PDB file of C-alpha atoms in Angstrom:
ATOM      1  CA  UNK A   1      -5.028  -4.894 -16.066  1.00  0.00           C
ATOM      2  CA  UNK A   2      -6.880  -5.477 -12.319  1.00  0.00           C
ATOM      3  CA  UNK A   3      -8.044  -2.182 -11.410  1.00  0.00           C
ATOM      4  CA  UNK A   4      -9.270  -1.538  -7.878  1.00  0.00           C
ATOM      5  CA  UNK A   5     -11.936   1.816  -7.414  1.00  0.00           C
ATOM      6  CA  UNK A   6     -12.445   2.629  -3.570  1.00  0.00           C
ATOM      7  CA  UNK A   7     -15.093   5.621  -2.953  1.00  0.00           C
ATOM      8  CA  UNK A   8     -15.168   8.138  -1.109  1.00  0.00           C
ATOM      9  CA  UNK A   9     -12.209   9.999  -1.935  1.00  0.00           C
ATOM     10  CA  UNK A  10     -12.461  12.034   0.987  1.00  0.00           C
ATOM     11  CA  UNK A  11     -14.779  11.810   4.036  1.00  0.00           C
ATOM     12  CA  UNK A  12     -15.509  14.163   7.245  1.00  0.00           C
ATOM     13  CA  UNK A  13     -17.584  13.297  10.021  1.00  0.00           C
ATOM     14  CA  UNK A  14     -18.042  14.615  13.320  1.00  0.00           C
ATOM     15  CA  UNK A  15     -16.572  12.695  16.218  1.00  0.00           C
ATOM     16  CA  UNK A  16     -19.711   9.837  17.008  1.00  0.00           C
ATOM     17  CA  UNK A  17     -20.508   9.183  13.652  1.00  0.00           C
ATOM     18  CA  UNK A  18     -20.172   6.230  11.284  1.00  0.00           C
ATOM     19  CA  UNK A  19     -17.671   5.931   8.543  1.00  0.00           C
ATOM     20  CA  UNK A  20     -18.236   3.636   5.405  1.00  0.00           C
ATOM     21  CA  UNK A  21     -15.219   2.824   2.483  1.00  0.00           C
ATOM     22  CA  UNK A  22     -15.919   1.193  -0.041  1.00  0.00           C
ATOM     23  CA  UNK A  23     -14.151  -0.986  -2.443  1.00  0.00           C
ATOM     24  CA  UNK A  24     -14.604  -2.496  -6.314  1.00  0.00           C
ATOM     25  CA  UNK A  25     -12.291  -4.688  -8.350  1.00  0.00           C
ATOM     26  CA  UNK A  26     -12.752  -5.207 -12.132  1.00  0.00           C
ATOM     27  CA  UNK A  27     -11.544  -8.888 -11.829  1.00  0.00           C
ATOM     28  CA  UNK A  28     -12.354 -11.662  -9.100  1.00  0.00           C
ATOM     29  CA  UNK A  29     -10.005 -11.701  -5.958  1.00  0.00           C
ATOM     30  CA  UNK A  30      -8.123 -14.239  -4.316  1.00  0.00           C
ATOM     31  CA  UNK A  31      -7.907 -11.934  -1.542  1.00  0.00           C
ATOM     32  CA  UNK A  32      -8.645  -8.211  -0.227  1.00  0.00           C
ATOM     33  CA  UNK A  33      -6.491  -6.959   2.334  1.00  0.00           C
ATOM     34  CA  UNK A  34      -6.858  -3.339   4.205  1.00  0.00           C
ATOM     35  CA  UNK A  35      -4.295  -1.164   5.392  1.00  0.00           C
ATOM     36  CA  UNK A  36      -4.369   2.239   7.476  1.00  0.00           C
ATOM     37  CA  UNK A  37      -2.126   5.117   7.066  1.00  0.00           C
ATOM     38  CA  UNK A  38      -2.026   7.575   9.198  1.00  0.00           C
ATOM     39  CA  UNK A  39      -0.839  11.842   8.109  1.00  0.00           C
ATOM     40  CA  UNK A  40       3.077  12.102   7.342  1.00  0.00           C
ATOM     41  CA  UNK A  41       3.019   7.878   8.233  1.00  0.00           C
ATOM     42  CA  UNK A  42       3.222   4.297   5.899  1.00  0.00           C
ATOM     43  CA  UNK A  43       0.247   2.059   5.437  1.00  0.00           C
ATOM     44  CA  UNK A  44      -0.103  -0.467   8.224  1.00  0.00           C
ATOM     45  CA  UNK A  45      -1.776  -3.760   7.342  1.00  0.00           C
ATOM     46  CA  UNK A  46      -5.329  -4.015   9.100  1.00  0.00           C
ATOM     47  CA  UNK A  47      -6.709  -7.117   8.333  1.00  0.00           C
ATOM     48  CA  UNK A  48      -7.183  -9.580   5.335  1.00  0.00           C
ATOM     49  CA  UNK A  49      -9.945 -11.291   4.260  1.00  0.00           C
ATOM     50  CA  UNK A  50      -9.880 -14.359   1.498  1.00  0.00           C
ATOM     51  CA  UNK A  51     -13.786 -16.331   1.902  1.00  0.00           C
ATOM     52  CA  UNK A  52     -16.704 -15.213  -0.529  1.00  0.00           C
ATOM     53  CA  UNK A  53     -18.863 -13.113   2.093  1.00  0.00           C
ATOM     54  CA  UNK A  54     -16.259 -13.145   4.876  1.00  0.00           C
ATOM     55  CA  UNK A  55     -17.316 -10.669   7.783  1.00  0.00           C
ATOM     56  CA  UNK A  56     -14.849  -9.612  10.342  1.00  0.00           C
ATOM     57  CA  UNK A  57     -14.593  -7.518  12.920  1.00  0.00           C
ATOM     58  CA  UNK A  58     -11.596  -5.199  15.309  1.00  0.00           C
ATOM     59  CA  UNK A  59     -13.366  -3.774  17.893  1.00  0.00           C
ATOM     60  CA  UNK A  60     -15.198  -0.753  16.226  1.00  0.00           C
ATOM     61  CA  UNK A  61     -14.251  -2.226  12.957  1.00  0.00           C
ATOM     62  CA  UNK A  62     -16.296  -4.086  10.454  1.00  0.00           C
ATOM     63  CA  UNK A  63     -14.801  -5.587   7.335  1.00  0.00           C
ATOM     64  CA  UNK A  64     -16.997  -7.203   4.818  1.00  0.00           C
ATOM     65  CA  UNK A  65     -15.897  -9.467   1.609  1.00  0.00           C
ATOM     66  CA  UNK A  66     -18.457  -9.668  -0.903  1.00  0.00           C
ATOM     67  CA  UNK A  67     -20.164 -13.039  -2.560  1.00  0.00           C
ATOM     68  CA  UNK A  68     -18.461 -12.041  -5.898  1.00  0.00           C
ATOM     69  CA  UNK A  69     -15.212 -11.316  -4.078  1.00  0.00           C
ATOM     70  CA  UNK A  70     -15.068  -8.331  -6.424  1.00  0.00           C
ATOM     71  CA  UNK A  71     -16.068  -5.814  -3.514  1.00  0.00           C
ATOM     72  CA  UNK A  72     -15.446  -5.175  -0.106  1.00  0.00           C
ATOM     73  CA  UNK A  73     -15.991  -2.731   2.728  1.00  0.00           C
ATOM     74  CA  UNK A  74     -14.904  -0.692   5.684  1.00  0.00           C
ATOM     75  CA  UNK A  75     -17.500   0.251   8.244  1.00  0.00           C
ATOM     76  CA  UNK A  76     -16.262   2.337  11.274  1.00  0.00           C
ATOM     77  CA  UNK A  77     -18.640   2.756  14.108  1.00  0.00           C
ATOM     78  CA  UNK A  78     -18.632   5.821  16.366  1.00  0.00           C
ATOM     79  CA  UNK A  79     -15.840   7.322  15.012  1.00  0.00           C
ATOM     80  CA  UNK A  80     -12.754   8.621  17.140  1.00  0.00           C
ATOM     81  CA  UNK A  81     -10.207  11.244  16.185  1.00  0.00           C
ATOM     82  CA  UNK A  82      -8.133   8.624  16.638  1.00  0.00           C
ATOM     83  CA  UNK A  83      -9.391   7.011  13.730  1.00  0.00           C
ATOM     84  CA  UNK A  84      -7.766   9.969  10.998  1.00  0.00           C
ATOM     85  CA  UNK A  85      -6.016   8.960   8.307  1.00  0.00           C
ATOM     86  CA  UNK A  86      -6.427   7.223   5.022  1.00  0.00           C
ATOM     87  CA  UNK A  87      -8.037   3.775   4.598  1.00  0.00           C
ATOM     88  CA  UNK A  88      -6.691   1.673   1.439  1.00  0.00           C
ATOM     89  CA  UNK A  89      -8.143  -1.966   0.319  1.00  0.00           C
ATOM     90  CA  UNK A  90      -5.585  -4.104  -1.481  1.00  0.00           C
ATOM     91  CA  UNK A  91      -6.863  -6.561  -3.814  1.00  0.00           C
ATOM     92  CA  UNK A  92      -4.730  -9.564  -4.990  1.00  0.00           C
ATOM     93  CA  UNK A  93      -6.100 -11.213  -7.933  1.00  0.00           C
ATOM     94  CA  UNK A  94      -6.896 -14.837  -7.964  1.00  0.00           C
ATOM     95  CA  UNK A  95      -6.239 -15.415 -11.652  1.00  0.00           C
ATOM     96  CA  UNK A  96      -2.303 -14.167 -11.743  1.00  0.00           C
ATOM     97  CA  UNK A  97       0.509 -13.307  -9.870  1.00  0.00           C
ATOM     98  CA  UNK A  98       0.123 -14.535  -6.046  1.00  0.00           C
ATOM     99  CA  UNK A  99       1.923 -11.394  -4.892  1.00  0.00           C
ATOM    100  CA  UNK A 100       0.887  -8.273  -6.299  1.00  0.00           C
ATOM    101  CA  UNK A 101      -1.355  -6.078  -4.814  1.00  0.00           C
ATOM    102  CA  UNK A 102      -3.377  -3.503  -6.392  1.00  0.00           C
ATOM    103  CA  UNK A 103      -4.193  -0.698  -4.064  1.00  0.00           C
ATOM    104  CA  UNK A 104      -7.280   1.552  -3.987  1.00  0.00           C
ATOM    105  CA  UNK A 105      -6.525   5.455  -4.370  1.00  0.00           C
ATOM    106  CA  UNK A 106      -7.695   5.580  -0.738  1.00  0.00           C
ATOM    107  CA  UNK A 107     -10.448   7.292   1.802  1.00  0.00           C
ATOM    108  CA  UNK A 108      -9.016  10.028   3.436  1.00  0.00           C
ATOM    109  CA  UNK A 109     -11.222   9.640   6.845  1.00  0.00           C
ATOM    110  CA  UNK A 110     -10.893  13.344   8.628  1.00  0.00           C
ATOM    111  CA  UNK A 111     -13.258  13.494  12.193  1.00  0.00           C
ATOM    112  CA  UNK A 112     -13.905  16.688  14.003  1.00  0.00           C
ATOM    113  CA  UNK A 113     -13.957  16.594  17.820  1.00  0.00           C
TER     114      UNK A 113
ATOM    115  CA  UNK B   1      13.504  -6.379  14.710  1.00  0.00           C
ATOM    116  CA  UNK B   2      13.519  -3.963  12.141  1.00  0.00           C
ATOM    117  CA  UNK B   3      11.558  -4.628   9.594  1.00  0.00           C
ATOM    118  CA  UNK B   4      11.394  -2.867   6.230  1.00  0.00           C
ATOM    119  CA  UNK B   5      14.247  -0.207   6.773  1.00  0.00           C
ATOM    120  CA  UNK B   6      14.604   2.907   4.023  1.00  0.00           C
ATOM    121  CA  UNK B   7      16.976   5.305   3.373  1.00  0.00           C
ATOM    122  CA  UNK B   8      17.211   8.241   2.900  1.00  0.00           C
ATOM    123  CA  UNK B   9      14.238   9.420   4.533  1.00  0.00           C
ATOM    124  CA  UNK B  10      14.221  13.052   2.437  1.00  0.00           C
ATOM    125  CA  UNK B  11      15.680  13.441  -0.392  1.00  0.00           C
ATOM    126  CA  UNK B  12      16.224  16.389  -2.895  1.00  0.00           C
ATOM    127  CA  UNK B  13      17.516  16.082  -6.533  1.00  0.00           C
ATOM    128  CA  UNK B  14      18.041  18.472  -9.449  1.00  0.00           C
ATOM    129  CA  UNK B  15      16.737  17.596 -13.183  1.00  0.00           C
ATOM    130  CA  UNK B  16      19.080  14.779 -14.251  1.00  0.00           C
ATOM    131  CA  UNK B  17      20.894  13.503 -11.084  1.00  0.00           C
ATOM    132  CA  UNK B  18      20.631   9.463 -10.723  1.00  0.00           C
ATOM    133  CA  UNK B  19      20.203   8.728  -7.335  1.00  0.00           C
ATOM    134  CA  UNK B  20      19.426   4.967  -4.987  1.00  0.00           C
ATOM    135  CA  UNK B  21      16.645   4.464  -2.534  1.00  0.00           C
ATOM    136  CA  UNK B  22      17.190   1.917  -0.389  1.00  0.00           C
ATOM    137  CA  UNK B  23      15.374  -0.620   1.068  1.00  0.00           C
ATOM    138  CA  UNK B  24      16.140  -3.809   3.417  1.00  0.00           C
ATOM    139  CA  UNK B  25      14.064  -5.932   5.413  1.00  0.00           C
ATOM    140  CA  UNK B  26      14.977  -8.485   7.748  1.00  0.00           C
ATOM    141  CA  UNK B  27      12.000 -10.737   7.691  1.00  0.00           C
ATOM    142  CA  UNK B  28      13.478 -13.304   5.359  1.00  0.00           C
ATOM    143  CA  UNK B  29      10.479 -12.351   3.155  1.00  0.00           C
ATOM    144  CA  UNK B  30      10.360 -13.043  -0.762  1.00  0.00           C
ATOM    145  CA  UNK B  31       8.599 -10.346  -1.596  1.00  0.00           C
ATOM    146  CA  UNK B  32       9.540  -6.998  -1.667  1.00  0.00           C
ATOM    147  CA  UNK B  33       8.066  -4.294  -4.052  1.00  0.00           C
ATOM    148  CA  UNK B  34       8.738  -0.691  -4.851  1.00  0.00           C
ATOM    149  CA  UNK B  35       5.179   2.079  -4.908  1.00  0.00           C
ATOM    150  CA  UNK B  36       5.024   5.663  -5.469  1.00  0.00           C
ATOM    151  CA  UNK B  37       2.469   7.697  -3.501  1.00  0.00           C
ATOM    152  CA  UNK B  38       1.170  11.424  -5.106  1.00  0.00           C
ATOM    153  CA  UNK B  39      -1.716  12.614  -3.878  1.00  0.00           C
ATOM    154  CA  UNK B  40      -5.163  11.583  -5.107  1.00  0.00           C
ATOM    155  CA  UNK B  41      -3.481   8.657  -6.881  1.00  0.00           C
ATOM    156  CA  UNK B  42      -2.522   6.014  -4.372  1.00  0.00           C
ATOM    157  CA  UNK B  43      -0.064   3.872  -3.577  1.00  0.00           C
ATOM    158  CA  UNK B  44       0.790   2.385  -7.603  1.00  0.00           C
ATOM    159  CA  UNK B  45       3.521  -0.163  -7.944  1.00  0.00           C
ATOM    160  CA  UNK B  46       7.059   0.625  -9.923  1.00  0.00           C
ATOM    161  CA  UNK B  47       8.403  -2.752  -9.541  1.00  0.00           C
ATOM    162  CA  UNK B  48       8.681  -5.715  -7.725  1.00  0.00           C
ATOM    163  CA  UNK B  49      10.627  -9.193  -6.723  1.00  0.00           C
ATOM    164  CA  UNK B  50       9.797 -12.111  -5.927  1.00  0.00           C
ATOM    165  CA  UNK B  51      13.119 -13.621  -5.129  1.00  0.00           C
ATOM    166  CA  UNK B  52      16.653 -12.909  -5.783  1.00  0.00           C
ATOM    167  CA  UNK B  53      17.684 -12.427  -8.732  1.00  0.00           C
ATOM    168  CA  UNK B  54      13.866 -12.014 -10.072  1.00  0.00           C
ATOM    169  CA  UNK B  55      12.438  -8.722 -10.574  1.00  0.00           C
ATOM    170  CA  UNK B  56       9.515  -7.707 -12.625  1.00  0.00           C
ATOM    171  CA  UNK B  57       7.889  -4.206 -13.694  1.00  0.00           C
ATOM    172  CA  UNK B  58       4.688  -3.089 -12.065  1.00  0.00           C
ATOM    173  CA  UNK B  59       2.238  -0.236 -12.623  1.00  0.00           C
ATOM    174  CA  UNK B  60       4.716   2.839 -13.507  1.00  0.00           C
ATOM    175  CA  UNK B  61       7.892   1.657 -13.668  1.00  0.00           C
ATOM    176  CA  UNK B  62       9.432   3.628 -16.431  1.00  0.00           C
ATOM    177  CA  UNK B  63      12.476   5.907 -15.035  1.00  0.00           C
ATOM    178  CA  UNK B  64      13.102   3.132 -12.755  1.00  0.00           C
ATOM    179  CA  UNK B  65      15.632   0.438 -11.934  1.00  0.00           C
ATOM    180  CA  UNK B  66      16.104  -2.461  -9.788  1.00  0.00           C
ATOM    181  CA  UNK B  67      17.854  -5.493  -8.613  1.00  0.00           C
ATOM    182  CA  UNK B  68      17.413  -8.100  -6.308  1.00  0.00           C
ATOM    183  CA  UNK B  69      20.853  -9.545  -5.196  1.00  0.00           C
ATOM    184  CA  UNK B  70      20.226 -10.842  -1.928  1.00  0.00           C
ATOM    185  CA  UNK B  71      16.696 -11.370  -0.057  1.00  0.00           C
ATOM    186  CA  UNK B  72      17.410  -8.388   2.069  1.00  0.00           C
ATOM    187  CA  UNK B  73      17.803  -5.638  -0.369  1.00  0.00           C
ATOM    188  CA  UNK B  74      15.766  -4.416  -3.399  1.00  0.00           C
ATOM    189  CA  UNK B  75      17.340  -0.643  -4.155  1.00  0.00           C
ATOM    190  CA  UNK B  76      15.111   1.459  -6.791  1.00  0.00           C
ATOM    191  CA  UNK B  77      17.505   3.459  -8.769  1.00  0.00           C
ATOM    192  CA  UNK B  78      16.513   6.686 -10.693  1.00  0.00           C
ATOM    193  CA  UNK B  79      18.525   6.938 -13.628  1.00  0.00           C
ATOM    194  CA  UNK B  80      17.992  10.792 -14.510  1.00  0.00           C
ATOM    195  CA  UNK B  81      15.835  11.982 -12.162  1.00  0.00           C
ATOM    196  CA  UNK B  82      12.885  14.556 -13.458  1.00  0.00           C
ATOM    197  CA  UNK B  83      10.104  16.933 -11.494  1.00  0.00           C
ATOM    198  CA  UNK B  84       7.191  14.077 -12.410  1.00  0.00           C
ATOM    199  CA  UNK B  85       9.258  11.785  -9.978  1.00  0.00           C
ATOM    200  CA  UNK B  86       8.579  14.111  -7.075  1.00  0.00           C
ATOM    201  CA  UNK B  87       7.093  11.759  -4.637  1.00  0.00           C
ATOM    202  CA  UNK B  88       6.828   9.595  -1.791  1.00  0.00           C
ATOM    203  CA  UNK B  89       8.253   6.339  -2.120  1.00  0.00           C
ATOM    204  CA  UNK B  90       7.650   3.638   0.140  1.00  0.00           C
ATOM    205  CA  UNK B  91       9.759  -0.253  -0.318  1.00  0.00           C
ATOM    206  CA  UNK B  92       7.321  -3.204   1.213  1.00  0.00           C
ATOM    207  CA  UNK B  93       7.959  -7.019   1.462  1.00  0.00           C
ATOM    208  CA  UNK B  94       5.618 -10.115   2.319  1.00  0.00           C
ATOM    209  CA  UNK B  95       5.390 -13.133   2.750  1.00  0.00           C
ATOM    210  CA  UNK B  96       4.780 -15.209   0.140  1.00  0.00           C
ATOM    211  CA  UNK B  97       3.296 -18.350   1.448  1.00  0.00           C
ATOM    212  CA  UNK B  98      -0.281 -19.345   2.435  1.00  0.00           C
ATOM    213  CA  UNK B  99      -2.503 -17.546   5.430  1.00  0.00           C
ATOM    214  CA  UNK B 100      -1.825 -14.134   6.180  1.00  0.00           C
ATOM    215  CA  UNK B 101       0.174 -12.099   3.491  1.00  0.00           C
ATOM    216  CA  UNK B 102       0.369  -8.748   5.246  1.00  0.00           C
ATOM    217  CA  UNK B 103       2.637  -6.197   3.224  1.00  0.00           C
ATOM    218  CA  UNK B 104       5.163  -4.391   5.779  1.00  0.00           C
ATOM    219  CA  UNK B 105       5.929  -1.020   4.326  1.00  0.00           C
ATOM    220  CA  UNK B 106       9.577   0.941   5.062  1.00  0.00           C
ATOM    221  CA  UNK B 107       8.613   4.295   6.717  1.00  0.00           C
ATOM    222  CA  UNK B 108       9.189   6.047   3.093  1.00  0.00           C
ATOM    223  CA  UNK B 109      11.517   8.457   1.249  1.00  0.00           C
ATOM    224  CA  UNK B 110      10.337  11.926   0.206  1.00  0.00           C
ATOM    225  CA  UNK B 111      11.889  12.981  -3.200  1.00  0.00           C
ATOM    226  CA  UNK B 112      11.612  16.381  -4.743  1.00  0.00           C
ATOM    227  CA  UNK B 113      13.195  16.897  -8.259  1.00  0.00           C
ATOM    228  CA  UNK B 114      13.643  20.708  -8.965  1.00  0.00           C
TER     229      UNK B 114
END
């Protein structure tokens, strides 16, 4: 079945620096989607991206979609201790279902002041 | 508007209780779908709908029941609960049209099994 690898695990960074997630499918995607969930919270929906090389940015936020669609990524600039939590990409894949997602195992983004 | 609603929010079981999650949206969405979140492993899917009556088994679903009755609800019943169940749960729906497909997740139900 689709299998979705996201690396780091686990990153720390002091407060200022960048933050980079990245994200691999074994299969071609219709879409990617990302979602952030914050300690003891649910994953909120960031942003979704469904064009081969798709760029797109919130703010301090950079999302990329690659040329395969197989791989995407999550670039943070300047990080802020509001930006804790754990980042997960969501692939959908374009050859099945049109609903399931298949979730990384997640970033867990920690930032010290 | 309250989205994806859950209950109970904490939950603990002993070895063999059955027990029902609940989950209801009020979106009108299709697609609703049942994950399990341990740590270092995820979010991985138990099972999902994509309509009444329709229901299908995802990533781990063994243990697991559901049923889709009405759009609103998709309950996940444990039918004799065990310690490997000990987890977070968290019920989602979509959308399941074109454009923007944004999964809306319930605010989750922690289980522990003893």
């Amino acid at each position: 079945g689709q299998q979705v690898m996201q690396i780091p695990q686990y990153q720390h960074v002091q407060e200022g620096e960048d933050f980079t997630t990245y994200c691999n499918s074994s299969t071609t995607l219709s879409n990617i989607q990302w979602y952030k969930q914050r300690p003891g919270g649910h994953p909120v929906f960031l942003i979704q991206l469904v064009k081969s090389g798709e760029v797109k940015k919130q703010k301090r936020l950079t999302f990329q979609f690659g040329e395969a669609k197989k791989n995407s990524s999550l670039h943070i600039t300047a990080t802020q201790t509001t930006d804790v939590g754990t980042y997960f990409c969501a692939g959908k894949n374009s050859g099945g279902s049109n609903y399931k997602l298949t979730f990384g195992k997640g970033t867990l983004l920690t930032v010290n002041p | 508007n309250a989205g994806v609603t859950q209950t109970p929010k904490f939950q603990v079981l002993k070895t063999g209780q059955s027990m029902t999650l609940q989950c209801a949206q009020d979106m009108n969405h299709e697609y609703m779908s049942w994950y399990r979140q341990d740590p270092g492993m995820g979010l991985r899917l138990i099972h999902y709908s994509v309509g009444a009556g329709i229901t299908d088994q995802g990533e781990v679903p063994n243990g697991y029941n559901v049923s889709r009755s009405t759009t609103e609800d998709f309950p996940l019943r444990l039918l004799s609960a065990a310690p490997s169940q000990t987890s977070v749960y968290f019920c989602a729906s979509s959308y399941s049209g074109q454009g923007i497909t944004e999964a809306f997740f319930g605010q989750g139900t922690r289980l522990t099994v003893v």
